[in-house]
Every structure is written in C-alpha cells, then in structure tokens.
C-alpha cells in the first residue's frame, strides 16, 4: 500500500460561522498543524456552510502551497486541504 | 466626602478614558486585521461577527503573520524550483545544440550528397558533397524544386511515395558532362509519423559502373581465351595437313592451270586461317599469365625496335610517323607482350587512316606511371561503338580481314600489368589510345 493512502484527518467544524472569521479560524488551524500537513500524512477537513469560504479558504491554502479540494455534502461544503503532490 | 467623591469621579473619568483608549486600540487592531484580510483576498470583518474581546483572543494579526510566513516559504520554494527548472532547461538546450552541431558536422563530412526536401519536394538544405557532385552552389539549390535539379528523380518520386533505394539517374553537370548517380530516397517524418518531406542521398557511380564494365570485360576475355586456346589447338593440326597437301598438289606437274589456281587459293586461305589462329593463341596466352616472363623493360627501346616493321607499309600508304619519346624509367613487363601492344596500336592506327595521314607516338613519365600515347588523324571512332572496341572478335573490318583481337589483346596485356588503356576520339579528327603502366620496382632511367 502506498503511504498516501494512510491519511489521518483533522476535522474542523465551522458550520454557522461567516466568512472572514472562518478564514481566520482555518488559517490558524493551518498554522498550528503546518508540520503534519506538510508531511503529507494528515489532511485538514473543514466543514462550512458559508459559500464565500469555498472561495477564500482554498485560495489562501493554495497561496501557502497546499492542495485544496471543495466538495458539496448535503447542506454544507467540505474543504479538504493537504500537501501538494510533486 | 469631597475627597473620595473627587477620587471616585477622577477614577471614573480615568476609567472611561482607558475604555475609550481600549476601544481605540481594539479598533486599530480591527482595522489592521481588515487590512490584512483584504490582502488575503477576503471581505472585512463584520462588527457583529466578532466582538472586540473575541477578536483579540483569536489573535488575527498573529494568524495572518504566520500564514504569510507559510506563503513566503512556499514562494521561495517555488522560486528555487523555477531556477532549477531553468538551469535544467539550459542544460537540455545546450545538449540539443551540441547534438545538432555534431549531426551537422556528420552531414557535412559525408561523401554522399544529401538533400533535405520539404513536403512539396523543395530543397530545404544540402551538404557540401551535394555541391561537389551536382556542381550547383548550395545557395542556388536552396528553395529549388527537385525537378529543377534531378528531373528524372522527380518522375520516379511521384510514382512511388515510399522509400526507394539505389535509383540510377543520369545527371548532366554544368560542364555538360553526363554522370550516373545512384540515389536513395527516404521519408522524413516527425515524432508522430506525419510527413515532413524527404531525404535524398546520392553518390556519383559513374566510375564504379565503368569499373564493373571493365571487370565484366576481363571476365569475358578470360573465358573466351580458354575457349579459343582449345579450338585453336584442335584446328592447327588439320590446317597443317590441308596446307601440306595443297603444297603437294602444287608440285604436281600434271595439274592444269585452273586446278593450280584452285590449289593456290586453298594454300592462301589456309595461311589466312593460320594467322587467325595465331591471333587466337596469342589472345589465349595473354589470358593465361603463367607463360609470361616479366623483366625490366625500356618501353622506348621496344618502340624503336618494333616500328621499323611497319616502315614499308607506312611509306607505301604515305603515312608519316612522328616519334616523341621522353626519358622513362623501366617497367616490369614481358618484352614480347609490350612489343605486341605497340605493334597492335600502331597497326590499328595505320588501318584507321587508310592512306595519307600521320601517326604520332609519344611516351611520358607521369608520377609513378609510364604513359604511351598513339595518335592518328583518321576518321575517329563513333561514340556508339567506342565501348565495344576492346571486346574480343569485335571488328569493323569486312569479314575475313580482321580478327577483332588486336585491341582486345592489348587491353588484356595492359590490365594484367596493372595498367589501364583508354581511348579518346573525336569523329572526323582522329583517335588517341592512352596506355598507362605502373613503373617497375627498381626505377632506372634510360635515355631516348
């Protein structure tokens, strides 16, 4: 099995919060867990129902050199952030 | 009570002052946070979203600062990667340039001519050998349609689109000389197999073809030589008998005049047959080199000994003989064979002239070779038969007059000695036979 498949996740639930604060919360998480996220073994999974966050969060994460994916789940969005391959 | 009241009100005033300051600081922090958030590309904080206390507890400036650190780190990594990629690209570019140079040198140094054609068969590039073989300058060839250069090849290309090998094409140089070229044509395709054009390589095979013809001629000579030797030997004995009995008949006194004339004709014709057979045997002998005895010979001496044999005939036919003999080194050969070469060439010239004319015989020392030229001012040899004159039994004389072996014998002897015989002729102006022979091993000069 490849190492990339053994990935643990850090869940961050910010349902109900609105944008700029959401961003700050996610940025804080990215700062606090930088080492684990950069190693590629951990991904940060953010749940948000604020539509703006699906734009601002991945944008900032990518500027910091992470890979980010957005997925719509039922009533909220799931943003998964991890190490960029290559 | 004044004092505490005064203290209290002073404290209250101080408190409200401090609160105002706190609010101002919080506003400052909020403003700066908003400024940073704008830089991060998002909206500013709504006042009701986070109150001042929650805002300060969250430490937004610290968060953003830390995020900037990550962004800067990421940027630095990206810059490093880009620089590495550029260095790699430069290396690759240098590698390709070197390869291109190498390939260009290889193409330039090829002895074969090379043309690269585009999809419309126009010349895109050519190498040095192509200039030399075609006698066209590179600048003249570039951009030209193939048809202008090799019309014959163009015709073959349109018939067949695939690769072609060993095409023989006739090419006329600027000097008007016809050359035989051997050409290969290959398709030029890109990495995905799309047609880009063609590559044509060619070489001058004129000399090669000539050598192959010479080789076949030698082969033929040897085969005919063997056959002739057998036939000649078989015929010699019965012919001897015929001649003997004819002579016996001639001695018979009872023969009437008519019978005597007939017997004379028999004897004469037998003698003629005999001389043809002698020719055949000589021819066979030179095809069979075992009986040859090589020794250092002086070509000039041999010429001086041989030519007087023809003196009577020359005078009778009013043919002038001009000798132009230069000092020569000795050559290693069989003197009887050399004599035959000289005699045959001189006889050939004599017969070509018929009567009234001039034969010029000259010898020269050229590098490691000795050259003999026999020139006549006869009618010349038509180009159509020039390639056949060295073939055995080929003659232009009426049947019974020539054996067609003279030049063939010469050619055989000369090529056995490692030399070459060639003919230059202009119709109506005369013919020159050029014989070149390699020098002997111990070159010693003799006067003329």
Short mmCIF file of C-alpha atoms in Angstrom, two decimals:
data_model
loop_
_atom_site.label_atom_id
_atom_site.label_comp_id
_atom_site.label_asym_id
_atom_site.label_seq_id
_atom_site.Cartn_x
_atom_site.Cartn_y
_atom_site.Cartn_z
CA UNK A 1 0.00 0.00 0.00
CA UNK A 2 1.16 3.48 -0.74
CA UNK A 3 1.82 5.83 2.13
CA UNK A 4 -0.56 8.44 0.76
CA UNK A 5 -3.46 6.16 1.47
CA UNK A 6 -2.78 6.08 5.20
CA UNK A 7 -4.01 9.59 5.79
CA UNK A 8 -5.38 10.86 9.07
CA UNK A 9 -7.66 13.85 9.08
CA UNK A 10 -8.08 16.82 11.36
CA UNK A 11 -11.72 17.86 11.31
CA UNK A 12 -12.59 21.48 11.68
CA UNK A 13 -16.24 22.25 12.01
CA UNK A 14 -17.11 25.87 11.39
CA UNK A 15 -20.74 25.41 10.42
CA UNK A 16 -22.72 28.54 11.24
CA UNK A 17 -19.76 30.93 11.13
CA UNK A 18 -19.45 33.55 8.45
CA UNK A 19 -16.65 34.39 6.21
CA UNK A 20 -13.71 36.44 7.38
CA UNK A 21 -13.78 34.81 10.76
CA UNK A 22 -13.98 31.38 9.09
CA UNK A 23 -10.87 32.17 7.15
CA UNK A 24 -9.01 33.22 10.29
CA UNK A 25 -10.05 30.00 12.02
CA UNK A 26 -8.88 27.87 9.11
CA UNK A 27 -5.62 29.81 8.77
CA UNK A 28 -4.97 29.25 12.46
CA UNK A 29 -5.51 25.52 12.00
CA UNK A 30 -3.15 25.52 9.01
CA UNK A 31 -0.53 27.34 11.11
CA UNK A 32 -0.93 25.07 14.13
CA UNK A 33 -0.72 21.84 12.13
CA UNK A 34 1.74 23.00 9.45
CA UNK A 35 4.30 20.28 10.09
CA UNK A 36 1.82 17.39 9.98
CA UNK A 37 0.05 18.77 6.92
CA UNK A 38 3.32 19.33 5.04
CA UNK A 39 4.43 15.75 5.77
CA UNK A 40 1.52 14.56 3.64
CA UNK A 41 0.22 12.16 6.30
CA UNK A 42 -2.51 14.45 7.53
CA UNK A 43 -5.26 16.44 5.82
CA UNK A 44 -7.35 19.20 7.27
CA UNK A 45 -11.04 18.76 6.53
CA UNK A 46 -13.15 21.87 7.03
CA UNK A 47 -16.91 21.84 7.11
CA UNK A 48 -18.57 25.11 6.34
CA UNK A 49 -21.96 26.28 5.14
CA UNK A 50 -20.71 29.68 4.19
CA UNK A 51 -20.46 29.83 0.42
CA UNK A 52 -17.79 32.56 0.36
CA UNK A 53 -15.46 30.35 2.33
CA UNK A 54 -15.36 27.82 -0.52
CA UNK A 55 -13.56 30.52 -2.49
CA UNK A 56 -11.40 32.32 0.10
CA UNK A 57 -10.21 29.22 2.01
CA UNK A 58 -8.87 27.18 -0.94
CA UNK A 59 -7.38 30.34 -2.44
CA UNK A 60 -5.39 31.15 0.68
CA UNK A 61 -4.41 27.50 1.21
CA UNK A 62 -3.07 27.30 -2.35
CA UNK A 63 -1.08 30.50 -1.87
CA UNK A 64 0.55 28.81 1.09
CA UNK A 65 1.50 25.87 -1.09
CA UNK A 66 -1.22 23.40 -0.16
CA UNK A 67 -3.59 21.48 -2.33
CA UNK A 68 -7.28 22.11 -1.66
CA UNK A 69 -10.48 20.43 -2.88
CA UNK A 70 -14.06 21.52 -2.32
CA UNK A 71 -16.92 19.04 -2.22
CA UNK A 72 -20.60 19.67 -1.63
CA UNK A 73 -22.05 17.37 1.03
CA UNK A 74 -25.81 17.58 1.67
CA UNK A 75 -26.31 21.01 3.19
CA UNK A 76 -22.71 22.06 3.69
CA UNK A 77 -19.36 22.18 1.94
CA UNK A 78 -16.33 20.10 2.76
CA UNK A 79 -12.94 21.64 2.03
CA UNK A 80 -10.07 19.17 2.18
CA UNK A 81 -6.56 20.64 2.44
CA UNK A 82 -3.30 18.70 2.25
CA UNK A 83 0.16 18.52 0.81
CA UNK A 84 0.54 19.30 -2.83
CA UNK A 85 1.98 16.38 -4.77
CA UNK A 86 5.19 16.73 -6.71
CA UNK B 1 -16.57 63.18 51.49
CA UNK B 2 -15.28 65.51 48.91
CA UNK B 3 -12.11 63.73 48.50
CA UNK B 4 -13.40 60.17 47.95
CA UNK B 5 -16.10 61.62 45.75
CA UNK B 6 -13.44 63.53 43.92
CA UNK B 7 -11.32 60.36 43.74
CA UNK B 8 -14.20 58.33 42.52
CA UNK B 9 -15.15 60.76 39.84
CA UNK B 10 -11.50 61.05 38.87
CA UNK B 11 -11.28 57.28 38.70
CA UNK B 12 -14.49 57.11 36.73
CA UNK B 13 -13.13 59.70 34.36
CA UNK B 14 -9.86 57.78 34.17
CA UNK B 15 -11.79 54.54 33.54
CA UNK B 16 -13.82 55.96 30.73
CA UNK B 17 -10.61 57.41 29.35
CA UNK B 18 -8.97 53.98 29.46
CA UNK B 19 -12.05 52.31 27.96
CA UNK B 20 -12.01 54.82 25.16
CA UNK B 21 -8.33 54.06 24.66
CA UNK B 22 -9.06 50.30 24.69
CA UNK B 23 -11.78 50.77 22.14
CA UNK B 24 -9.41 52.81 20.05
CA UNK B 25 -6.76 50.05 20.29
CA UNK B 26 -9.35 47.39 19.50
CA UNK B 27 -10.49 49.48 16.54
CA UNK B 28 -6.90 49.80 15.48
CA UNK B 29 -6.44 46.04 15.70
CA UNK B 30 -9.71 45.50 13.81
CA UNK B 31 -8.66 47.97 11.13
CA UNK B 32 -5.27 46.32 10.71
CA UNK B 33 -6.91 42.89 10.70
CA UNK B 34 -9.28 44.06 7.99
CA UNK B 35 -6.38 45.44 6.03
CA UNK B 36 -4.62 42.09 6.24
CA UNK B 37 -7.80 40.21 5.36
CA UNK B 38 -8.19 42.41 2.29
CA UNK B 39 -4.66 41.50 1.31
CA UNK B 40 -5.62 37.85 1.79
CA UNK B 41 -8.42 38.48 -0.65
CA UNK B 42 -11.49 38.30 1.55
CA UNK B 43 -14.09 40.62 2.95
CA UNK B 44 -13.58 42.69 6.06
CA UNK B 45 -14.91 41.54 9.43
CA UNK B 46 -18.47 42.50 10.26
CA UNK B 47 -18.59 44.24 13.65
CA UNK B 48 -21.29 41.84 14.87
CA UNK B 49 -19.34 38.80 13.74
CA UNK B 50 -16.69 39.00 16.45
CA UNK B 51 -16.73 41.34 19.39
CA UNK B 52 -13.52 43.09 20.42
CA UNK B 53 -12.66 40.60 23.13
CA UNK B 54 -13.18 37.55 20.90
CA UNK B 55 -11.21 39.29 18.17
CA UNK B 56 -8.20 39.90 20.42
CA UNK B 57 -8.37 36.37 21.85
CA UNK B 58 -8.35 34.95 18.33
CA UNK B 59 -5.05 36.83 17.66
CA UNK B 60 -5.86 37.61 13.98
CA UNK B 61 -2.64 39.51 13.27
CA UNK B 62 -0.58 36.61 14.63
CA UNK B 63 -2.57 34.17 12.47
CA UNK B 64 -2.17 36.21 9.33
CA UNK B 65 1.53 36.83 10.06
CA UNK B 66 2.07 33.11 10.47
CA UNK B 67 0.13 32.45 7.24
CA UNK B 68 2.31 34.99 5.45
CA UNK B 69 5.34 33.11 6.66
CA UNK B 70 3.92 29.97 5.02
CA UNK B 71 3.14 31.90 1.86
CA UNK B 72 6.67 33.32 1.71
CA UNK B 73 8.18 29.89 2.34
CA UNK B 74 6.04 28.48 -0.44
CA UNK B 75 7.06 31.30 -2.78
CA UNK B 76 10.74 30.76 -2.00
CA UNK B 77 10.40 27.05 -2.71
CA UNK B 78 8.62 27.83 -5.97
CA UNK B 79 11.36 30.28 -6.99
CA UNK B 80 14.03 27.65 -6.24
CA UNK B 81 12.17 25.09 -8.31
CA UNK B 82 11.81 27.52 -11.19
CA UNK B 83 15.51 28.33 -11.09
CA UNK B 84 16.39 24.64 -11.10
CA UNK B 85 13.99 24.02 -13.96
CA UNK B 86 15.57 26.86 -15.89
CA UNK B 87 19.06 25.53 -15.27
CA UNK B 88 17.85 22.11 -16.43
CA UNK B 89 16.27 23.63 -19.49
CA UNK B 90 19.51 25.46 -20.34
CA UNK B 91 21.42 22.21 -19.95
CA UNK B 92 18.96 20.46 -22.22
CA UNK B 93 19.17 23.27 -24.73
CA UNK B 94 22.98 23.05 -24.72
CA UNK B 95 22.74 19.28 -25.15
CA UNK B 96 20.46 19.70 -28.16
CA UNK B 97 22.68 22.40 -29.64
CA UNK B 98 25.73 20.12 -29.28
CA UNK B 99 23.83 17.22 -30.84
CA UNK B 100 22.70 19.48 -33.66
CA UNK B 101 26.29 20.62 -34.26
CA UNK B 102 27.50 17.02 -34.27
CA UNK B 103 24.83 15.99 -36.71
CA UNK B 104 25.62 18.96 -38.95
CA UNK B 105 29.32 18.01 -38.95
CA UNK B 106 28.48 14.41 -39.80
CA UNK B 107 26.21 15.51 -42.65
CA UNK B 108 28.82 17.95 -43.97
CA UNK B 109 31.59 15.36 -43.90
CA UNK B 110 29.56 12.68 -45.69
CA UNK B 111 30.99 11.75 -49.06
CA UNK B 112 27.45 11.19 -50.29
CA UNK B 113 25.41 14.15 -51.42
CA UNK B 114 22.44 14.86 -49.17
CA UNK B 115 19.32 16.92 -49.83
CA UNK B 116 16.50 17.56 -47.39
CA UNK B 117 13.21 18.28 -49.15
CA UNK B 118 10.01 19.77 -47.77
CA UNK B 119 6.60 18.22 -48.46
CA UNK B 120 6.48 19.97 -51.83
CA UNK B 121 9.86 18.46 -52.80
CA UNK B 122 11.63 21.79 -52.50
CA UNK B 123 15.25 21.77 -51.28
CA UNK B 124 15.45 22.83 -47.63
CA UNK B 125 19.11 22.05 -47.05
CA UNK B 126 22.05 20.31 -48.67
CA UNK B 127 25.58 19.30 -47.74
CA UNK B 128 28.99 20.01 -49.25
CA UNK B 129 29.15 16.73 -51.18
CA UNK B 130 25.85 17.68 -52.85
CA UNK B 131 27.52 20.88 -54.14
CA UNK B 132 30.50 18.94 -55.38
CA UNK B 133 28.57 16.21 -57.15
CA UNK B 134 25.93 18.43 -58.73
CA UNK B 135 28.29 21.37 -59.40
CA UNK B 136 25.45 23.61 -58.16
CA UNK B 137 26.16 26.02 -55.33
CA UNK B 138 24.27 25.47 -52.09
CA UNK B 139 22.71 28.91 -52.43
CA UNK B 140 21.43 28.00 -55.89
CA UNK B 141 19.90 24.73 -54.71
CA UNK B 142 18.05 26.03 -51.65
CA UNK B 143 14.37 26.59 -52.32
CA UNK B 144 14.55 24.97 -55.76
CA UNK B 145 12.06 22.26 -56.66
CA UNK B 146 13.69 18.85 -57.01
CA UNK B 147 12.56 18.82 -60.61
CA UNK B 148 14.99 21.62 -61.47
CA UNK B 149 17.90 19.60 -60.11
CA UNK B 150 17.01 15.98 -60.89
CA UNK B 151 14.10 15.90 -63.36
CA UNK B 152 14.45 12.16 -63.71
CA UNK B 153 14.21 11.56 -59.97
CA UNK B 154 11.12 13.74 -59.66
CA UNK B 155 9.34 11.43 -62.09
CA UNK B 156 10.22 8.38 -60.04
CA UNK B 157 9.06 10.04 -56.82
CA UNK B 158 5.55 10.73 -57.98
CA UNK B 159 5.14 7.10 -58.99
CA UNK B 160 6.06 5.74 -55.61
CA UNK B 161 5.58 7.55 -52.33
CA UNK B 162 7.60 5.16 -50.16
CA UNK B 163 11.34 4.83 -49.55
CA UNK B 164 13.47 3.94 -52.54
CA UNK B 165 16.99 2.57 -52.80
CA UNK B 166 19.67 2.50 -55.48
CA UNK B 167 17.82 4.55 -58.07
CA UNK B 168 20.01 5.15 -61.08
CA UNK B 169 19.64 8.61 -62.52
CA UNK B 170 21.51 10.36 -65.26
CA UNK B 171 22.70 13.82 -64.33
CA UNK B 172 24.29 16.45 -66.55
CA UNK B 173 26.77 18.76 -64.82
CA UNK B 174 27.24 22.44 -65.58
CA UNK B 175 30.21 21.44 -67.72
CA UNK B 176 27.85 19.28 -69.76
CA UNK B 177 29.32 16.02 -68.55
CA UNK B 178 26.92 13.15 -68.01
CA UNK B 179 27.28 11.47 -64.67
CA UNK B 180 25.50 8.41 -63.41
CA UNK B 181 24.17 8.91 -59.89
CA UNK B 182 22.94 6.30 -57.51
CA UNK B 183 20.27 7.76 -55.20
CA UNK B 184 18.31 6.69 -52.13
CA UNK B 185 15.13 8.42 -51.06
CA UNK B 186 13.70 8.23 -47.55
CA UNK B 187 10.60 9.69 -45.97
CA UNK B 188 11.13 12.32 -43.29
CA UNK B 189 8.52 12.15 -40.55
CA UNK B 190 8.00 13.90 -37.21
CA UNK B 191 7.70 12.05 -33.90
CA UNK B 192 4.02 11.38 -34.60
CA UNK B 193 4.60 9.95 -38.06
CA UNK B 194 3.37 12.95 -40.03
CA UNK B 195 5.13 13.55 -43.34
CA UNK B 196 7.60 16.43 -43.23
CA UNK B 197 9.36 15.82 -46.51
CA UNK B 198 12.11 13.59 -47.86
CA UNK B 199 15.81 12.97 -47.59
CA UNK B 200 17.66 12.24 -50.80
CA UNK B 201 21.21 10.85 -50.65
CA UNK B 202 23.21 10.26 -53.78
CA UNK B 203 26.68 9.46 -55.00
CA UNK B 204 28.46 9.55 -58.30
CA UNK B 205 28.55 5.95 -59.51
CA UNK B 206 29.97 6.70 -62.96
CA UNK B 207 33.41 5.40 -62.09
CA UNK B 208 32.01 2.40 -60.26
CA UNK B 209 29.88 1.46 -63.24
CA UNK B 210 32.86 1.84 -65.54
CA UNK B 211 34.93 -0.43 -63.32
CA UNK B 212 32.17 -3.00 -63.22
CA UNK B 213 32.05 -2.96 -67.01
CA UNK B 214 35.81 -3.35 -67.18
CA UNK B 215 35.60 -6.27 -64.79
CA UNK B 216 32.96 -7.98 -66.91
CA UNK B 217 35.07 -7.41 -69.98
CA UNK B 218 38.07 -9.02 -68.29
CA UNK B 219 35.94 -11.95 -67.20
CA UNK B 220 34.66 -12.39 -70.71
CA UNK B 221 38.18 -12.15 -72.09
CA UNK B 222 39.40 -14.90 -69.81
CA UNK B 223 36.50 -17.19 -70.75
CA UNK B 224 36.93 -16.57 -74.45
CA UNK B 225 40.67 -17.01 -74.04
CA UNK B 226 40.27 -20.50 -72.63
CA UNK B 227 37.80 -21.48 -75.30
CA UNK B 228 39.97 -20.05 -78.09
CA UNK B 229 43.08 -21.90 -76.91
CA UNK B 230 41.27 -25.21 -77.12
CA UNK B 231 39.73 -24.54 -80.52
CA UNK B 232 42.98 -23.15 -81.96
CA UNK B 233 44.99 -26.18 -80.90
CA UNK B 234 42.41 -28.55 -82.38
CA UNK B 235 42.32 -26.64 -85.66
CA UNK B 236 46.07 -26.23 -86.06
CA UNK B 237 46.75 -29.86 -86.86
CA UNK B 238 44.09 -30.39 -89.58
CA UNK B 239 45.01 -27.00 -91.08
CA UNK B 240 48.63 -28.10 -91.23
CA UNK B 241 47.55 -31.18 -93.17
CA UNK B 242 45.43 -29.12 -95.57
CA UNK B 243 48.35 -26.77 -96.24
CA UNK B 244 50.76 -29.70 -96.69
CA UNK B 245 48.55 -31.44 -99.20
CA UNK B 246 47.85 -28.19 -101.06
CA UNK B 247 51.61 -27.72 -101.43
CA UNK B 248 51.99 -31.30 -102.61
CA UNK B 249 49.30 -30.67 -105.21
CA UNK B 250 51.10 -27.51 -106.38
CA UNK B 251 54.21 -29.62 -107.04
CA UNK B 252 52.22 -31.98 -109.26
CA UNK B 253 53.15 -31.21 -112.88
CA UNK B 254 50.01 -32.86 -114.27
CA UNK B 255 47.71 -30.17 -112.88
CA UNK B 256 46.15 -27.88 -115.44
CA UNK B 257 46.16 -24.07 -114.97
CA UNK B 258 42.68 -23.85 -113.35
CA UNK B 259 43.48 -26.65 -110.90
CA UNK B 260 46.75 -24.94 -109.99
CA UNK B 261 44.93 -21.64 -109.26
CA UNK B 262 42.46 -23.51 -107.08
CA UNK B 263 45.25 -25.19 -105.14
CA UNK B 264 46.92 -21.82 -104.66
CA UNK B 265 43.70 -20.38 -103.31
CA UNK B 266 43.45 -23.30 -100.88
CA UNK B 267 47.01 -22.69 -99.65
CA UNK B 268 46.43 -18.95 -99.33
CA UNK B 269 43.19 -19.33 -97.43
CA UNK B 270 44.81 -21.85 -95.11
CA UNK B 271 47.58 -19.35 -94.38
CA UNK B 272 44.96 -16.73 -93.59
CA UNK B 273 43.19 -19.19 -91.29
CA UNK B 274 46.52 -19.94 -89.67
CA UNK B 275 47.14 -16.29 -88.91
CA UNK B 276 43.70 -16.00 -87.33
CA UNK B 277 44.58 -19.00 -85.20
CA UNK B 278 47.91 -17.44 -84.26
CA UNK B 279 45.94 -14.41 -83.10
CA UNK B 280 43.67 -16.63 -81.10
CA UNK B 281 46.63 -18.34 -79.48
CA UNK B 282 48.26 -15.04 -78.60
CA UNK B 283 44.99 -13.92 -77.15
CA UNK B 284 44.74 -17.13 -75.14
CA UNK B 285 48.31 -16.75 -73.97
CA UNK B 286 47.72 -13.32 -72.50
CA UNK B 287 44.61 -14.66 -70.79
CA UNK B 288 46.85 -17.29 -69.25
CA UNK B 289 49.67 -15.38 -67.50
CA UNK B 290 51.65 -18.47 -66.42
CA UNK B 291 53.75 -18.31 -69.56
CA UNK B 292 54.66 -14.70 -69.09
CA UNK B 293 58.23 -13.79 -68.14
CA UNK B 294 58.47 -10.38 -66.51
CA UNK B 295 61.67 -8.38 -66.69
CA UNK B 296 62.61 -4.70 -66.53
CA UNK B 297 61.91 -3.27 -69.99
CA UNK B 298 62.55 0.01 -71.66
CA UNK B 299 59.38 0.99 -73.46
CA UNK B 300 61.26 3.44 -75.69
CA UNK B 301 63.67 0.69 -76.85
CA UNK B 302 60.75 -1.60 -77.61
CA UNK B 303 59.06 1.12 -79.66
CA UNK B 304 62.28 1.70 -81.63
CA UNK B 305 62.63 -1.99 -82.34
CA UNK B 306 59.00 -2.52 -83.32
CA UNK B 307 58.16 0.42 -85.54
CA UNK B 308 60.61 -0.38 -88.36
CA UNK B 309 58.45 -3.47 -89.03
CA UNK B 310 55.78 -1.09 -90.33
CA UNK B 311 58.09 1.27 -92.19
CA UNK B 312 57.50 -0.22 -95.66
CA UNK B 313 53.73 -0.19 -95.25
CA UNK B 314 53.80 3.39 -93.99
CA UNK B 315 55.83 4.66 -96.88
CA UNK B 316 53.55 2.85 -99.31
CA UNK B 317 50.45 4.47 -97.78
CA UNK B 318 52.08 7.89 -97.39
CA UNK B 319 51.70 7.92 -93.63
CA UNK B 320 54.16 9.98 -91.61
CA UNK B 321 55.36 8.61 -88.29
CA UNK B 322 56.24 11.09 -85.56
CA UNK B 323 58.09 9.83 -82.51
CA UNK B 324 58.09 11.93 -79.37
CA UNK B 325 59.79 9.80 -76.76
CA UNK B 326 60.78 11.18 -73.37
CA UNK B 327 63.20 9.63 -70.93
CA UNK B 328 61.43 6.87 -68.98
CA UNK B 329 62.09 4.61 -66.02
CA UNK B 330 61.99 0.87 -66.75
CA UNK B 331 58.78 -1.04 -66.31
CA UNK B 332 58.34 -4.62 -65.24
CA UNK B 333 56.76 -6.49 -68.16
CA UNK B 334 57.17 -9.24 -70.74
CA UNK B 335 59.02 -7.50 -73.64
CA UNK B 336 57.25 -9.62 -76.27
CA UNK B 337 53.92 -8.59 -74.88
CA UNK B 338 54.89 -4.91 -74.83
CA UNK B 339 56.04 -5.29 -78.43
CA UNK B 340 52.62 -6.68 -79.24
CA UNK B 341 50.86 -3.77 -77.59
CA UNK B 342 52.93 -1.24 -79.52
CA UNK B 343 52.55 -3.13 -82.78
CA UNK B 344 48.81 -3.64 -82.41
CA UNK B 345 48.16 0.00 -81.56
CA UNK B 346 50.33 1.20 -84.44
CA UNK B 347 48.68 -1.25 -86.86
CA UNK B 348 45.28 -0.16 -85.63
CA UNK B 349 46.18 3.47 -86.32
CA UNK B 350 47.54 2.56 -89.73
CA UNK B 351 44.36 0.71 -90.67
CA UNK B 352 42.21 3.55 -89.33
CA UNK B 353 43.97 6.10 -91.51
CA UNK B 354 43.91 4.03 -94.65
CA UNK B 355 46.25 6.16 -96.65
CA UNK B 356 47.78 9.61 -96.26
CA UNK B 357 47.98 10.78 -92.73
CA UNK B 358 50.06 10.97 -89.65
CA UNK B 359 50.69 8.74 -86.65
CA UNK B 360 52.23 10.23 -83.57
CA UNK B 361 53.70 8.05 -80.84
CA UNK B 362 54.69 9.64 -77.59
CA UNK B 363 55.87 8.45 -74.22
CA UNK B 364 55.87 10.34 -70.93
CA UNK B 365 56.82 9.71 -67.35
CA UNK B 366 53.92 10.77 -65.11
CA UNK B 367 54.39 10.23 -61.38
CA UNK B 368 54.61 6.53 -60.69
CA UNK B 369 53.37 5.63 -64.18
CA UNK B 370 54.65 5.46 -67.69
CA UNK B 371 52.29 6.72 -70.37
CA UNK B 372 52.21 5.72 -74.03
CA UNK B 373 50.01 7.60 -76.47
CA UNK B 374 49.30 6.55 -80.04
CA UNK B 375 47.52 9.26 -82.02
CA UNK B 376 46.17 9.03 -85.54
CA UNK B 377 44.38 11.58 -87.69
CA UNK B 378 41.98 9.03 -89.13
CA UNK B 379 38.19 9.23 -89.15
CA UNK B 380 37.80 8.63 -85.40
CA UNK B 381 35.64 6.07 -83.65
CA UNK B 382 31.87 6.72 -83.46
CA UNK B 383 30.73 7.05 -79.85
CA UNK B 384 28.19 4.25 -80.31
CA UNK B 385 30.87 1.61 -80.74
CA UNK B 386 33.56 3.12 -78.52
CA UNK B 387 32.67 0.90 -75.57
CA UNK B 388 32.95 -2.29 -77.66
CA UNK B 389 36.30 -1.81 -79.37
CA UNK B 390 38.18 -3.74 -76.69
CA UNK B 391 35.81 -6.70 -76.92
CA UNK B 392 37.36 -9.81 -78.46
CA UNK B 393 36.23 -10.55 -82.03
CA UNK B 394 34.72 -7.11 -82.40
CA UNK B 395 35.87 -5.64 -85.71
CA UNK B 396 34.69 -3.01 -88.12
CA UNK B 397 36.62 -4.57 -90.98
CA UNK B 398 34.97 -6.76 -93.60
CA UNK B 399 34.60 -10.43 -92.69
CA UNK B 400 37.87 -12.28 -93.15
CA UNK B 401 40.09 -9.23 -92.94
CA UNK B 402 40.38 -8.64 -89.20
CA UNK B 403 40.20 -10.99 -86.30
CA UNK B 404 38.86 -8.41 -83.86
CA UNK B 405 41.51 -9.49 -81.43
CA UNK B 406 44.23 -6.80 -81.70
CA UNK B 407 42.84 -4.25 -79.25
CA UNK B 408 41.41 -6.96 -77.07
CA UNK B 409 44.89 -8.48 -76.73
CA UNK B 410 46.35 -5.04 -75.92
CA UNK B 411 43.71 -4.43 -73.29
CA UNK B 412 44.35 -7.83 -71.72
CA UNK B 413 48.12 -7.35 -71.55
CA UNK B 414 47.85 -3.84 -70.15
CA UNK B 415 45.38 -4.76 -67.46
CA UNK B 416 47.46 -7.80 -66.45
CA UNK B 417 50.40 -5.46 -65.92
CA UNK B 418 48.26 -3.33 -63.59
CA UNK B 419 47.85 -0.58 -66.17
CA UNK B 420 44.96 0.99 -67.98
CA UNK B 421 44.09 1.58 -71.60
CA UNK B 422 41.72 4.28 -72.70
CA UNK B 423 40.56 5.77 -75.93
CA UNK B 424 39.86 9.39 -76.79
CA UNK B 425 38.27 10.02 -80.12
CA UNK B 426 36.54 12.79 -81.99
CA UNK B 427 34.73 11.76 -85.13
CA UNK B 428 36.42 13.21 -88.18
CA UNK B 429 39.52 14.31 -86.26
CA UNK B 430 41.23 11.15 -85.13
CA UNK B 431 41.77 8.81 -82.26
CA UNK B 432 44.24 8.63 -79.40
CA UNK B 433 44.90 5.46 -77.44
CA UNK B 434 46.36 6.16 -74.00
CA UNK B 435 48.13 3.36 -72.18
CA UNK B 436 49.42 3.92 -68.68
CA UNK B 437 51.60 1.33 -67.00
CA UNK B 438 52.96 1.21 -63.45
CA UNK B 439 56.70 1.71 -63.01
CA UNK B 440 58.98 -1.26 -62.27
CA UNK B 441 60.31 -1.84 -58.75
CA UNK B 442 63.83 -0.52 -59.45
CA UNK B 443 63.33 2.60 -61.47
CA UNK B 444 66.42 3.33 -63.52
CA UNK B 445 66.37 5.87 -66.26
CA UNK B 446 67.45 5.27 -69.77
CA UNK B 447 67.97 7.86 -72.41
CA UNK B 448 65.94 8.31 -75.54
#
